[in-house]
Backbone as numpy.savetxt, mean C-alpha at the origin, in Angstrom:
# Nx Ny Nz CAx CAy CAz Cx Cy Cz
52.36 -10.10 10.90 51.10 -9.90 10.24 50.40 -11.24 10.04
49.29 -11.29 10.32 48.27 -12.41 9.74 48.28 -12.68 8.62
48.16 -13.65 8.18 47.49 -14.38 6.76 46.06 -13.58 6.42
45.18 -13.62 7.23 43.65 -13.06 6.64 44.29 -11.86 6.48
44.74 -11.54 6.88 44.51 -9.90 6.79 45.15 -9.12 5.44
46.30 -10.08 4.65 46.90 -10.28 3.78 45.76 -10.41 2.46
45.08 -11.24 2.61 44.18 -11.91 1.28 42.69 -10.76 1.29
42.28 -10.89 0.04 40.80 -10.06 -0.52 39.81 -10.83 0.20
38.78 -10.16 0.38 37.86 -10.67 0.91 36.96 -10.74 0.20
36.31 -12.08 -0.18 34.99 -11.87 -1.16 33.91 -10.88 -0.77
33.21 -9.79 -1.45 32.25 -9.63 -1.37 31.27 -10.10 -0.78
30.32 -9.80 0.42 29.24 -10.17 0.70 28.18 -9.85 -0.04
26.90 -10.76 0.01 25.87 -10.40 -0.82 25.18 -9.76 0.80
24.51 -8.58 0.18 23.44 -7.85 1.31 21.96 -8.68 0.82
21.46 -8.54 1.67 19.70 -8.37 1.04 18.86 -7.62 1.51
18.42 -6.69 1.26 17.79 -5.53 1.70 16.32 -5.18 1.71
16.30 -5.08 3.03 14.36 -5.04 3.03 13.96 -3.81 3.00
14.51 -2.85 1.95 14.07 -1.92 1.83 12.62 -2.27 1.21
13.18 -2.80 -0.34 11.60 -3.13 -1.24 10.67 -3.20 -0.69
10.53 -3.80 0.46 9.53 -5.03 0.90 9.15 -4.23 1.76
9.87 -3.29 2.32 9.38 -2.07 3.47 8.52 -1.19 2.57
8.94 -0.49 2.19 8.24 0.32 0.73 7.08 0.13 0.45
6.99 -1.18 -0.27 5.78 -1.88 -0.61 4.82 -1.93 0.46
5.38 -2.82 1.73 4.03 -2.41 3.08 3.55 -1.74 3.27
4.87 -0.75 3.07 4.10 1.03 3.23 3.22 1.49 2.14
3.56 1.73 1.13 2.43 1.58 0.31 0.79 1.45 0.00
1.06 -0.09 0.35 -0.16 -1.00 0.27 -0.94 -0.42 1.74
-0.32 0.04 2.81 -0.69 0.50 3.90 -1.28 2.20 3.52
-0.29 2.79 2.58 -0.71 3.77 2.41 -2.85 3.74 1.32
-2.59 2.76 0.63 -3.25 3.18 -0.46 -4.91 2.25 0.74
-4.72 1.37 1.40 -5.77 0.72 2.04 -6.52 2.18 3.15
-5.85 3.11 3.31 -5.84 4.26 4.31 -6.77 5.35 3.46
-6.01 5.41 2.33 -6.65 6.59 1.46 -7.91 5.77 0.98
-8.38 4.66 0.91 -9.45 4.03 0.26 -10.59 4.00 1.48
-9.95 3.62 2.68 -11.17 3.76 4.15 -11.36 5.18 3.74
-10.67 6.21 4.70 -10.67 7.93 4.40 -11.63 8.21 3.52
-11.52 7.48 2.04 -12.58 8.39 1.10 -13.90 7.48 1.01
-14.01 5.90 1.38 -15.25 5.05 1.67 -15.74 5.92 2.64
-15.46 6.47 3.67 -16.37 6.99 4.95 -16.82 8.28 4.47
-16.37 8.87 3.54 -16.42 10.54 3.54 -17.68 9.86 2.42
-17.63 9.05 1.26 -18.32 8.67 0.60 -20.22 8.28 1.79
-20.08 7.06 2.52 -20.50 7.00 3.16 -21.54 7.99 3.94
-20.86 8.93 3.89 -21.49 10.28 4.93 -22.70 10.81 3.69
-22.16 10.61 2.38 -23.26 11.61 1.61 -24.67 11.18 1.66
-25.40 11.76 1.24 -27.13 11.51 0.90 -27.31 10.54 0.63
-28.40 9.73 -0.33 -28.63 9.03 -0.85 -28.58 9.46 -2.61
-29.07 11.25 -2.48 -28.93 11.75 -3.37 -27.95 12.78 -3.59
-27.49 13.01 -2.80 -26.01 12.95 -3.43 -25.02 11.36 -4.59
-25.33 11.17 -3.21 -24.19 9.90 -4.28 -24.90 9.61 -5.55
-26.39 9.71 -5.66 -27.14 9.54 -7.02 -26.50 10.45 -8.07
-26.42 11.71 -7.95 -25.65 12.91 -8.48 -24.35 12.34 -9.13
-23.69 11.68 -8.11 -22.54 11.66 -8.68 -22.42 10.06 -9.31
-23.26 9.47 -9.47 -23.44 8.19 -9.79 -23.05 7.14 -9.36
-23.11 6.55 -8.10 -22.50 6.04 -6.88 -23.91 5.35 -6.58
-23.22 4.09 -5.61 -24.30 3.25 -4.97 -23.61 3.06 -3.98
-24.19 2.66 -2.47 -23.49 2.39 -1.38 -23.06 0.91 -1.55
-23.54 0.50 -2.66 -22.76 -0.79 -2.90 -21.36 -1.41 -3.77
-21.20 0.25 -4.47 -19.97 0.06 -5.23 -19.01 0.53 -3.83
-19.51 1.64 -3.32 -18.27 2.42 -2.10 -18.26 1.09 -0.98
-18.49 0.19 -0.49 -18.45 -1.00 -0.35 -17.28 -1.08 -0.89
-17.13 -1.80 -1.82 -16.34 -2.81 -2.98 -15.11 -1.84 -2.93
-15.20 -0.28 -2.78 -14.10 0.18 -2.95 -12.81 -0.13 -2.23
-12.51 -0.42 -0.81 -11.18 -0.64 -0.05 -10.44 -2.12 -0.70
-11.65 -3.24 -1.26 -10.88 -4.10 -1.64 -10.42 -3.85 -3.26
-11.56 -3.20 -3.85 -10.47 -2.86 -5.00 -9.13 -2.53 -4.97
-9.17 -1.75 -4.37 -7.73 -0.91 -3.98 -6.47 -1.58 -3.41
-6.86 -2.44 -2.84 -6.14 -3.41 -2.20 -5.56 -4.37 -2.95
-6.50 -4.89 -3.76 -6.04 -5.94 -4.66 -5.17 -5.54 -6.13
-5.49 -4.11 -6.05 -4.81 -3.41 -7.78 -3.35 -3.46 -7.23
-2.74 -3.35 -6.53 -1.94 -3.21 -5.99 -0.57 -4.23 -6.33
């Protein structure tokens, strides 16, 4: 019999890119749902979006909000 094979083996440390996968996905998810609803936004009237109290200059601003709350 070997010697190594005899003795404990320390523990390895893992490091796992799950988190960091997750998170891309995420941040990928939430930049997706923010285009998706800027364009559908986009599509309305002028008075529509008045209705709902909207300017084509806040739906603008919206994908980087979203991005940055993050």
């Amino acid at each position: 019999m070997s010697y190594a094979l005899l003795t404990p083996r320390a523990p390895r440390e893992t490091i796992s890119i799950r988190p960091f996968v997750m998170d891309a996905l995420e941040t990928f998810r939430s930049w997706r749902d923010a285009a998706v609803t800027r364009k559908h936004l986009l599509a309305l009237s002028d008075d529509a979006l008045d209705d709902i109290g909207l300017t084509r200059g806040q739906i603008e601003a919206m994908p980087r909000r979203a991005i940055r709350s993050l």
